[in-house]
Coordinates of C-alpha atoms in Angstrom, one line a residue:
Chain P
M1200 CA 76.5 90.2 82.7
Y1201 CA 74.5 93.3 83.6
A1202 CA 72.8 91.5 86.5
W1203 CA 76.1 90.3 87.9
M1204 CA 77.7 93.8 87.5
T1205 CA 74.7 95.4 89.2
I1206 CA 75.1 93.0 92.1
W1207 CA 78.9 93.6 92.4
T1208 CA 78.5 97.4 92.1
I1209 CA 75.9 97.4 94.9
L1210 CA 78.1 95.2 97.0
L1211 CA 81.1 97.4 96.6
I1212 CA 79.3 100.6 97.2
T1213 CA 77.6 99.1 100.3
S1214 CA 80.8 97.8 101.7
G1215 CA 82.6 101.2 101.3
L1216 CA 79.8 103.3 102.7
A1217 CA 79.0 100.8 105.6
F1218 CA 82.7 100.7 106.5
L1219 CA 82.7 104.5 106.8
V1220 CA 79.7 104.3 109.1
V1221 CA 81.4 101.7 111.3
L1222 CA 84.6 103.8 111.4
A1223 CA 82.6 106.9 112.5
Y1224 CA 80.5 104.8 115.0
V1225 CA 83.7 103.5 116.7
A1226 CA 85.5 106.8 116.6
Y1227 CA 82.5 108.7 118.0
G1228 CA 82.1 106.9 121.3
V1229 CA 85.1 104.8 121.8
K1230 CA 87.0 107.2 124.1
S1231 CA 84.4 107.0 126.9
E1232 CA 84.2 103.2 126.5
L1233 CA 88.0 103.0 126.7
I1234 CA 88.0 105.0 129.9
E1235 CA 85.3 102.9 131.5
T1236 CA 87.1 99.7 130.5
L1237 CA 90.4 100.9 131.9
D1238 CA 88.7 101.9 135.1
D1239 CA 87.3 98.4 135.4
L1240 CA 90.7 96.9 134.8
K1241 CA 92.3 99.3 137.3
A1242 CA 89.9 98.0 139.9
D1243 CA 91.0 94.5 139.0
V1244 CA 94.6 95.5 139.4
N1245 CA 94.0 97.1 142.8
E1246 CA 92.2 94.0 144.0
S1247 CA 95.0 91.7 142.8
Q1248 CA 97.6 93.9 144.5
A1249 CA 95.5 93.8 147.8
H1250 CA 95.4 90.0 147.6
E1251 CA 98.7 89.1 145.9
E1252 CA 98.6 85.6 147.5
I1253 CA 95.7 84.7 145.1
L1254 CA 98.1 85.1 142.1
D1255 CA 100.4 82.4 143.6
Q1256 CA 97.7 79.9 144.5
P1257 CA 97.6 76.9 142.2
I1258 CA 94.4 76.7 140.2
E1259 CA 93.0 73.7 138.3
Chain Y
M690 CA 108.0 112.2 105.0
D691 CA 106.4 108.9 104.3
W692 CA 108.9 107.0 106.5
S693 CA 108.6 109.6 109.3
I694 CA 104.8 108.9 109.4
V695 CA 105.5 105.2 109.7
A696 CA 108.2 105.8 112.4
C697 CA 105.9 107.9 114.5
Y698 CA 103.2 105.3 114.4
L699 CA 105.7 102.5 115.4
L700 CA 107.0 104.6 118.3
S701 CA 103.5 105.2 119.6
S702 CA 102.9 101.4 119.7
I703 CA 105.8 101.0 122.1
V704 CA 104.5 103.7 124.4
I705 CA 101.0 102.1 124.4
G706 CA 102.5 98.7 125.2
L707 CA 104.4 100.0 128.2
W708 CA 101.4 102.0 129.4
A709 CA 98.9 99.1 129.1
N710 CA 101.0 96.9 131.2
R711 CA 99.7 98.8 134.3
Y712 CA 96.2 97.5 133.7
V713 CA 97.1 93.7 133.9
G714 CA 96.3 92.5 137.4
N715 CA 95.5 88.8 136.8
L716 CA 95.3 86.0 134.3
S717 CA 91.8 87.0 133.1
D718 CA 93.1 90.5 132.4
Y719 CA 96.0 89.1 130.5
L720 CA 94.1 86.7 128.3
V721 CA 90.6 88.2 127.8
A722 CA 91.0 91.8 129.1
G723 CA 89.1 90.9 132.2
R724 CA 86.0 90.3 130.0
K725 CA 85.4 94.0 130.2
L726 CA 85.1 94.9 126.5
R727 CA 82.3 97.2 125.5
L728 CA 80.8 97.1 122.0
R729 CA 82.9 99.7 120.2
L730 CA 86.2 98.5 121.6
A731 CA 85.3 94.9 120.8
L732 CA 84.4 95.9 117.3
A733 CA 87.7 97.8 116.8
T734 CA 89.8 94.8 118.1
M735 CA 87.7 92.3 116.0
T736 CA 88.2 94.4 112.9
G737 CA 91.8 95.1 113.6
T738 CA 92.5 91.4 114.1
E739 CA 90.6 90.0 111.2
L740 CA 91.5 92.8 108.7
G741 CA 95.2 91.9 108.5
L742 CA 97.7 92.8 105.9
V743 CA 97.7 89.2 104.8
T744 CA 93.9 89.5 104.2
V745 CA 94.4 92.6 102.2
M746 CA 97.2 90.9 100.1
Y747 CA 95.4 87.7 99.3
M748 CA 92.0 89.3 98.6
A749 CA 93.7 91.9 96.3
E750 CA 95.5 89.0 94.6
L751 CA 92.1 87.3 94.0
G752 CA 90.7 90.6 92.7
F753 CA 93.7 90.8 90.3
M754 CA 93.4 87.2 89.1
K755 CA 89.6 86.6 89.2
Q756 CA 88.3 90.2 89.1
Y757 CA 84.7 90.7 90.1
A758 CA 83.9 87.0 90.5
S759 CA 86.1 86.9 93.7
L760 CA 83.7 89.2 95.4
Y761 CA 81.5 86.2 96.2
L762 CA 83.7 85.6 99.2
A763 CA 82.8 89.0 100.7
F764 CA 79.1 88.2 100.2
L765 CA 79.5 84.7 101.8
E766 CA 81.4 85.9 104.8
A767 CA 79.3 89.0 105.6
G768 CA 76.2 86.9 105.3
A769 CA 77.5 84.2 107.6
V770 CA 78.6 86.7 110.3
L771 CA 75.3 88.6 110.0
I772 CA 73.3 85.4 110.5
I773 CA 75.4 84.5 113.5
G774 CA 74.9 88.0 114.9
L775 CA 71.2 88.0 114.4
T776 CA 70.6 84.5 115.8
G777 CA 73.5 84.3 118.4
F778 CA 74.2 80.8 117.1
V779 CA 77.0 79.3 119.1
V780 CA 78.6 82.6 120.1
Y781 CA 76.0 83.6 122.6
R782 CA 76.3 80.3 124.5
L783 CA 80.1 80.3 124.2
R784 CA 80.4 83.8 125.9
D785 CA 77.8 82.8 128.5
S786 CA 80.0 79.9 129.5
S787 CA 82.7 82.2 131.1
I788 CA 85.5 80.2 129.5
M789 CA 88.7 81.8 128.3
T790 CA 89.5 79.5 125.4
I791 CA 87.6 77.1 123.2
P792 CA 89.4 74.0 124.4
E793 CA 88.3 74.9 127.9
Y794 CA 84.8 74.3 126.7
Y795 CA 85.9 70.8 125.4
E796 CA 86.8 69.9 129.0
K797 CA 83.5 71.3 130.4
R798 CA 81.5 69.4 127.9
Y799 CA 83.6 66.3 127.3
S800 CA 86.8 65.6 129.2
S801 CA 90.3 66.9 130.0
R802 CA 91.7 64.6 127.3
V803 CA 89.5 66.2 124.6
R804 CA 90.7 69.6 125.8
V805 CA 94.4 68.7 125.4
V806 CA 94.1 66.9 122.1
G807 CA 91.8 69.7 120.7
A808 CA 94.3 72.3 121.8
I809 CA 97.2 70.6 120.2
V810 CA 95.4 70.3 116.9
M811 CA 94.3 74.0 117.2
V812 CA 97.8 75.2 117.8
V813 CA 99.3 73.2 114.9
S814 CA 96.6 74.5 112.6
G815 CA 96.9 78.1 113.8
V816 CA 100.6 78.3 113.7
L817 CA 100.7 76.8 110.2
N818 CA 98.0 79.2 109.2
M819 CA 99.9 82.3 110.3
G820 CA 103.2 80.9 109.0
L821 CA 103.0 82.9 105.8
F822 CA 101.8 86.2 107.3
L823 CA 105.3 87.5 107.6
K824 CA 106.2 86.6 104.1
A825 CA 103.1 88.3 102.7
G826 CA 103.9 91.4 104.8
S827 CA 107.5 91.5 103.5
Q828 CA 106.3 91.2 99.9
F829 CA 104.1 94.2 100.5
V830 CA 106.9 96.3 102.0
T831 CA 109.2 95.3 99.1
A832 CA 106.7 96.2 96.4
I833 CA 105.5 99.5 97.9
S834 CA 108.9 100.8 99.0
G835 CA 111.0 99.4 96.1
L836 CA 113.4 97.9 98.6
Q837 CA 115.4 95.2 96.9
D838 CA 118.1 94.4 99.4
E839 CA 116.9 91.0 100.9
M840 CA 118.9 91.4 104.1
S841 CA 117.4 94.9 104.8
L842 CA 114.0 93.5 104.2
K843 CA 114.5 90.6 106.6
L844 CA 115.8 93.0 109.2
I845 CA 112.7 95.3 108.8
M846 CA 110.3 92.3 109.1
T847 CA 112.2 91.0 112.2
G848 CA 112.1 94.5 113.7
L849 CA 108.3 94.7 113.2
L850 CA 107.8 91.3 114.7
L851 CA 109.9 92.1 117.7
L852 CA 107.9 95.3 118.3
V853 CA 104.7 93.2 118.2
L854 CA 106.2 90.7 120.6
F855 CA 107.3 93.5 122.9
Y856 CA 103.9 95.0 123.6
T857 CA 102.0 91.7 123.4
V858 CA 104.3 90.0 126.0
L859 CA 104.1 93.0 128.2
G860 CA 100.4 93.8 128.3
G861 CA 98.6 90.7 126.9
M862 CA 95.0 91.3 125.7
V863 CA 94.9 94.8 127.3
S864 CA 97.9 95.9 125.1
V865 CA 96.4 94.1 122.1
V866 CA 93.0 95.8 122.5
I867 CA 94.4 99.3 122.9
T868 CA 96.9 99.0 120.0
D869 CA 94.1 97.4 117.9
L870 CA 92.0 100.4 118.5
I871 CA 94.7 102.8 117.2
Q872 CA 95.5 100.3 114.4
F873 CA 91.8 100.1 113.4
L874 CA 91.5 103.8 113.1
I875 CA 94.8 104.1 111.1
L876 CA 94.1 101.1 108.8
G877 CA 90.5 102.1 108.4
T878 CA 91.6 105.6 107.2
G879 CA 94.2 104.0 105.0
M880 CA 91.7 101.8 103.4
V881 CA 89.3 104.6 102.7
I882 CA 92.1 106.6 101.1
V883 CA 93.4 103.7 99.0
T884 CA 89.8 102.9 97.8
G885 CA 89.3 106.6 96.8
V886 CA 92.7 106.8 95.0
V887 CA 92.1 103.5 93.2
F888 CA 88.7 104.6 92.0
W889 CA 90.1 108.0 90.9
S890 CA 93.0 106.5 89.1
V891 CA 91.1 103.8 87.1
G892 CA 87.8 105.6 86.8
W893 CA 84.3 104.3 86.1
D894 CA 85.2 103.6 82.4
G895 CA 88.3 101.6 83.4
F896 CA 86.3 99.4 85.8
S897 CA 83.6 98.9 83.1
A898 CA 86.2 98.1 80.4
I899 CA 87.2 95.0 82.5
V900 CA 84.1 93.2 81.5
T901 CA 83.2 94.9 78.2
E902 CA 86.7 94.8 76.6
Q903 CA 89.2 92.8 78.7
N904 CA 87.3 89.5 79.2
G905 CA 87.0 90.1 83.0
Y906 CA 85.7 87.3 85.2
F907 CA 82.4 88.2 86.8
N908 CA 80.3 85.0 87.3
P909 CA 81.7 82.9 90.1
F910 CA 79.4 79.9 89.2
D911 CA 81.2 79.6 85.8
S912 CA 84.3 77.4 86.4
H913 CA 86.1 79.0 83.5
N914 CA 88.0 82.2 84.1
P915 CA 87.8 84.2 80.8
S916 CA 90.6 86.6 81.8
G917 CA 93.1 83.7 81.7
K918 CA 94.9 85.1 84.7
G919 CA 94.1 82.3 87.1
P920 CA 91.9 79.3 87.7
G921 CA 88.1 79.6 87.7
I922 CA 85.8 79.2 90.7
G923 CA 82.7 77.1 90.1
W924 CA 80.0 75.4 92.3
L925 CA 82.3 73.1 94.1
E926 CA 84.7 75.8 95.3
I927 CA 81.7 78.0 96.3
I928 CA 80.4 75.1 98.5
Q929 CA 83.9 74.6 99.9
M930 CA 84.2 78.3 100.8
T931 CA 80.7 78.4 102.3
V932 CA 81.7 75.6 104.7
V933 CA 85.1 77.0 105.6
I934 CA 84.0 80.6 105.9
G935 CA 80.9 79.7 107.8
S936 CA 82.8 77.6 110.3
A937 CA 85.6 80.2 110.7
A938 CA 83.0 83.0 111.3
M939 CA 81.8 81.1 114.4
L940 CA 84.9 79.4 115.7
W941 CA 88.1 80.9 114.4
P942 CA 90.0 81.2 117.7
T943 CA 91.1 84.8 117.3
S944 CA 87.4 85.9 116.6
A945 CA 86.3 83.6 119.5
A946 CA 88.8 85.3 121.8
R947 CA 87.0 88.6 121.1
T948 CA 83.6 87.0 121.8
L949 CA 85.0 85.7 125.1
S950 CA 86.4 89.1 126.0
C951 CA 83.1 90.9 125.7
Q952 CA 81.3 92.3 128.7
S953 CA 78.3 90.0 128.2
A954 CA 76.7 87.5 125.8
A955 CA 74.4 90.2 124.5
V956 CA 77.4 92.4 123.6
A957 CA 79.1 89.4 121.9
Q958 CA 76.0 88.8 119.8
K959 CA 75.8 92.5 118.8
L960 CA 79.5 92.4 118.1
Y961 CA 78.8 89.8 115.4
T962 CA 76.0 91.8 113.9
L963 CA 78.1 94.9 113.5
S964 CA 81.2 92.9 112.5
S965 CA 79.3 91.8 109.4
V966 CA 80.2 95.2 107.9
S967 CA 83.8 94.9 108.8
F968 CA 84.0 91.4 107.4
L969 CA 82.3 92.6 104.2
A970 CA 84.8 95.5 103.9
R971 CA 87.8 93.3 104.7
R972 CA 87.2 91.3 101.6
A973 CA 85.4 93.6 99.2
L974 CA 87.6 96.6 99.4
P975 CA 91.0 94.8 98.8
V976 CA 89.3 92.9 95.9
F977 CA 88.3 96.3 94.5
W978 CA 92.0 97.3 94.7
G979 CA 92.9 94.1 93.0
I980 CA 90.4 94.8 90.2
G981 CA 91.8 98.3 89.9
T982 CA 95.3 96.7 89.6
F983 CA 94.0 94.4 86.8
A984 CA 92.4 97.4 85.0
F985 CA 95.6 99.4 85.3
F986 CA 97.8 96.6 83.9
A987 CA 95.3 95.5 81.3
S988 CA 95.2 99.1 79.9
Q989 CA 99.0 98.9 79.4
P990 CA 99.7 95.5 77.6
Q991 CA 103.5 96.0 77.6
L992 CA 103.6 96.6 81.3
F993 CA 101.4 93.6 81.9
A994 CA 103.7 91.4 79.8
D995 CA 106.8 92.7 81.7
F996 CA 105.1 91.9 85.0
E997 CA 104.1 88.4 83.9
E998 CA 107.7 87.8 82.8
A999 CA 109.0 89.0 86.1
V1000 CA 106.7 86.6 87.9
K1001 CA 108.2 83.8 85.9
T1002 CA 111.8 84.7 86.3
N1003 CA 112.1 86.5 89.7
P1004 CA 111.1 84.2 92.6
S1005 CA 110.6 87.2 94.9
I1006 CA 107.8 88.6 92.6
T1007 CA 104.4 86.8 92.5
S1008 CA 100.9 87.8 91.6
I1009 CA 100.6 89.0 95.3
S1010 CA 103.1 91.8 94.4
A1011 CA 100.8 93.3 91.7
M1012 CA 98.6 95.4 94.0
P1013 CA 101.3 97.1 96.1
L1014 CA 103.3 97.8 92.9
F1015 CA 100.2 99.4 91.5
L1016 CA 99.6 101.5 94.7
A1017 CA 103.3 102.6 94.6
K1018 CA 102.6 104.1 91.2
V1019 CA 99.3 105.8 91.8
V1020 CA 99.3 106.9 95.5
P1021 CA 101.0 110.3 95.9
T1022 CA 103.8 110.9 98.4
G1023 CA 102.6 111.7 101.9
L1024 CA 99.4 109.7 101.4
L1025 CA 101.7 106.7 100.6
G1026 CA 103.2 107.0 104.1
L1027 CA 99.7 107.0 105.6
V1028 CA 98.7 104.0 103.5
T1029 CA 101.9 102.2 104.4
A1030 CA 101.4 103.0 108.1
G1031 CA 97.8 101.7 107.7
M1032 CA 99.0 98.4 106.2
I1033 CA 101.7 98.0 108.8
A1034 CA 99.0 98.6 111.4
A1035 CA 97.0 95.8 109.8
F1036 CA 100.1 93.6 109.9
M1037 CA 100.7 94.2 113.6
S1038 CA 97.1 94.1 114.8
T1039 CA 96.7 90.6 113.3
H1040 CA 100.1 89.3 114.6
D1041 CA 99.5 90.4 118.2
S1042 CA 96.1 88.8 118.5
Y1043 CA 97.2 85.6 116.8
L1044 CA 100.3 85.3 119.0
L1045 CA 98.3 85.9 122.2
C1046 CA 95.6 83.5 121.1
W1047 CA 97.8 80.5 120.4
S1048 CA 100.0 81.1 123.4
G1049 CA 97.0 81.3 125.7
V1050 CA 95.8 78.0 124.3
I1051 CA 99.3 76.4 124.9
T1052 CA 99.3 77.6 128.5
Q1053 CA 95.7 77.0 129.5
D1054 CA 94.9 73.9 127.5
I1055 CA 98.1 72.0 127.0
V1056 CA 100.7 72.9 129.7
A1057 CA 98.4 73.4 132.6
P1058 CA 96.3 70.2 132.2
I1059 CA 99.4 68.2 131.8
A1060 CA 101.6 69.8 134.4
G1061 CA 98.9 70.0 137.0
P1062 CA 97.6 73.0 139.0
M1063 CA 99.5 76.2 138.2
S1064 CA 99.2 79.6 139.7
Q1065 CA 98.0 82.6 137.7
R1066 CA 101.5 84.1 137.9
S1067 CA 103.1 80.9 136.4
R1068 CA 100.4 80.8 133.7
I1069 CA 101.2 84.4 132.6
L1070 CA 104.9 83.5 132.5
V1071 CA 104.3 80.4 130.4
T1072 CA 102.1 82.4 128.0
R1073 CA 104.8 85.0 127.7
I1074 CA 107.4 82.4 126.9
S1075 CA 105.1 80.8 124.4
I1076 CA 104.6 84.1 122.6
F1077 CA 108.3 84.3 122.1
V1078 CA 108.7 80.7 120.9
I1079 CA 105.9 81.1 118.4
G1080 CA 107.4 84.4 117.3
A1081 CA 110.7 82.8 116.7
M1082 CA 109.1 79.9 114.7
L1083 CA 107.2 82.4 112.6
L1084 CA 110.4 84.3 111.8
I1085 CA 112.1 81.1 110.6
W1086 CA 109.1 79.7 108.7
G1087 CA 107.9 83.0 107.3
L1088 CA 111.1 84.2 105.9
W1089 CA 112.4 80.9 104.4
Y1090 CA 109.2 79.3 103.1
E1091 CA 108.3 80.3 99.5
V1092 CA 104.8 81.7 99.2
S1093 CA 102.7 79.7 96.6
S1094 CA 100.7 81.6 94.0
D1095 CA 97.5 80.9 96.0
L1096 CA 97.8 82.3 99.5
W1097 CA 94.1 82.1 100.2
G1098 CA 94.1 78.4 99.3
Y1099 CA 96.9 77.8 101.8
L1100 CA 95.0 79.7 104.5
A1101 CA 91.7 77.8 103.8
V1102 CA 93.5 74.4 103.9
T1103 CA 95.4 75.0 107.2
G1104 CA 92.3 76.5 108.8
T1105 CA 90.4 73.3 107.8
V1106 CA 92.6 71.2 110.0
Y1107 CA 91.2 72.8 113.1
L1108 CA 87.7 73.9 112.0
S1109 CA 86.5 70.6 110.6
G1110 CA 86.9 69.0 114.0
A1111 CA 85.9 72.0 116.1
I1112 CA 82.5 72.5 114.3
P1113 CA 81.0 69.2 115.2
T1114 CA 82.6 69.1 118.6
V1115 CA 81.4 72.6 119.7
A1116 CA 78.0 72.7 117.8
G1117 CA 77.3 69.1 118.7
G1118 CA 78.3 69.7 122.3
L1119 CA 76.1 72.7 122.6
Y1120 CA 73.0 71.4 120.8
W1121 CA 73.1 67.5 120.9
K1122 CA 72.9 65.8 124.2
R1123 CA 74.3 62.4 122.9
G1124 CA 77.6 63.9 121.8
S1125 CA 80.3 62.0 123.5
Q1126 CA 84.0 62.2 124.4
A1127 CA 84.9 59.4 121.8
G1128 CA 83.0 61.3 119.1
A1129 CA 84.7 64.5 119.9
L1130 CA 88.2 62.9 119.9
A1131 CA 87.5 61.2 116.6
A1132 CA 86.2 64.4 115.0
I1133 CA 89.2 66.5 116.2
L1134 CA 91.7 63.9 115.0
G1135 CA 89.8 63.5 111.8
G1136 CA 90.5 67.1 111.1
L1137 CA 94.2 66.2 110.6
L1138 CA 93.1 64.7 107.3
G1139 CA 92.9 68.3 106.2
L1140 CA 96.7 68.3 105.9
S1141 CA 96.3 66.1 102.9
A1142 CA 94.8 69.1 101.0
M1143 CA 98.2 70.9 101.1
G1144 CA 99.9 71.1 97.7
P1145 CA 102.6 68.4 98.0
C1146 CA 100.2 66.0 99.7
V1147 CA 97.6 66.4 96.9
E1148 CA 100.2 65.6 94.3
A1149 CA 101.3 62.5 96.2
I1150 CA 97.7 61.3 96.7
N1151 CA 97.0 61.8 93.0
R1152 CA 100.2 60.0 91.9
T1153 CA 99.7 57.1 94.3
F1154 CA 96.1 56.4 93.7
S1155 CA 95.9 57.6 90.1
V1156 CA 93.1 60.1 90.9
A1157 CA 92.5 63.7 90.1
L1158 CA 91.6 65.2 93.4
N1159 CA 92.4 68.8 94.4
G1160 CA 92.4 70.9 97.6
T1161 CA 88.7 71.7 97.2
Y1162 CA 87.6 68.0 97.2
L1163 CA 89.9 67.1 100.1
T1164 CA 88.7 70.0 102.2
L1165 CA 85.1 69.0 101.8
I1166 CA 85.9 65.4 102.4
T1167 CA 87.7 66.4 105.7
F1168 CA 84.7 68.3 107.0
A1169 CA 82.3 65.5 106.1
F1170 CA 84.7 62.9 107.5
S1171 CA 84.9 64.7 110.9
I1172 CA 81.2 65.2 111.2
I1173 CA 80.6 61.5 110.4
L1174 CA 83.2 60.5 112.9
Y1175 CA 81.6 62.7 115.6
I1176 CA 78.1 61.2 115.1
A1177 CA 79.3 57.6 114.7
G1178 CA 81.7 57.8 117.6
S1179 CA 79.1 59.4 119.9
L1180 CA 76.5 56.7 119.0
I1181 CA 78.8 53.7 119.2
F1182 CA 80.8 54.9 122.3
P1183 CA 78.4 57.0 124.4
D1184 CA 79.7 58.6 127.6
K1185 CA 79.3 56.2 130.5
T1186 CA 78.3 58.8 133.1
T1187 CA 75.0 60.6 132.7
R1188 CA 75.7 64.2 132.1
P1189 CA 73.7 66.7 134.1
E1190 CA 71.2 69.0 132.4
S1191 CA 73.9 71.7 132.5
A1192 CA 76.2 69.5 130.3
T1193 CA 74.8 70.7 126.9
T1194 CA 72.9 73.9 126.7
A1195 CA 73.6 75.1 130.2
A1196 CA 76.9 73.3 130.6
V1197 CA 78.3 76.2 129.1
S1198 CA 76.4 78.7 131.2

């Protein structure tokens, strides 16, 4: 019983603490990543608007 | 105050959905966010998608019924995801292939027929799988808010689903990723708060008493559950879950959609390594709440007896309701609003990703190959219509179907229908040159045997053949059956044309 409870206690503490670290990791740098991603997507949108005919061409 | 927090959160989702629509320029943007996702964004959307309210509900239910022993699932899944992340097994090559859906790979490696058949089986399995999400969500709202009026409840759930449909239809994967990010931060905060409150309410002594005084279940290899609150686990079920969870970690379509949306194969691989933490938490923390719920009820025998009586007499209360009822008692006002917003965030972030995933497969892998060449604009339109159709089906199925007492069992069985065929087809296609179209078709169709593991079918099989099989046996048989069919079909009916070198390892690059 003690061996199992030690394993489960370690598992629970690890999951709680590691999840906090992941939350902090995402929250820390996600804003700049989001801006870069949206810039890339905006470039896609501009290209699509410049060549609207591509959107109407049938693709396999 | 609690409801105003929830309302603010819901309104912000609408604004984000409208705003994200400006960033959708073509089909790739709509389905895989233009494959532009960096690591943190991908991690947020992966966690938001896979950490759904339904996950929280069924894991808490397992924690309540099987206490510490149910933590083995967290260990299994985190281990599987970590191994995939460290080795890049399957996911690296999949992302490198520049495909948008898994069935698209079927066509590259096998044929168009395999793609269509594989997509149909995938959609059947996926829609069945998410069929009970809405019901589980409504049980959470009922228990945590005390709302008893069934019609009001149905209207709330319909409203939530319509909100999800609104922003998913409008902005596709771009909306989904941005809302997932917000939802990840809200639900993550909610989960940390709930975990703290549960620990504070039950205390170290309460958690210890579960095994020292209340016959709590802690050894998953023991097939007897000493608490008497549910069936035991045992070796066979652990093997079943290892197979199901290991397969899902690699090829569950919503996770694969995140893999395919990453900026590069290297980012996809890192995503899996880091996601092992999220996958650990998505199972371990709700189990902890369920264990806390068990400790709370076990310390008040009269309350426990009343709850068990209510489960027997009131069809709208099941063991799934125990955790939210417990939270409603121990989480203070104000925090309860934040927790509810967090859980609604979990509900929405899963639904949007699932809806987009299956709709994308319907368009790209069923309608387009059958209807012939279609423009990007038409494909986006068909995807949007599919999202609405699936949403309507969920509403009908989810609000009328009665949830069984084992929600996780239902999810594992429905997932098996797709996974048992997909694993040999994708892994064999990537790593075995002799894998053929006939083998792939046989394996995918063999996965339909997984339907036999659903409750009513198991009863019929046992009655007809006078045997004592259960869902665990039938799930394992389905996986074995599909793998055998793939190997035998490939050896007996090899492809006639010689596949170029690029067909296996590099066919996907």
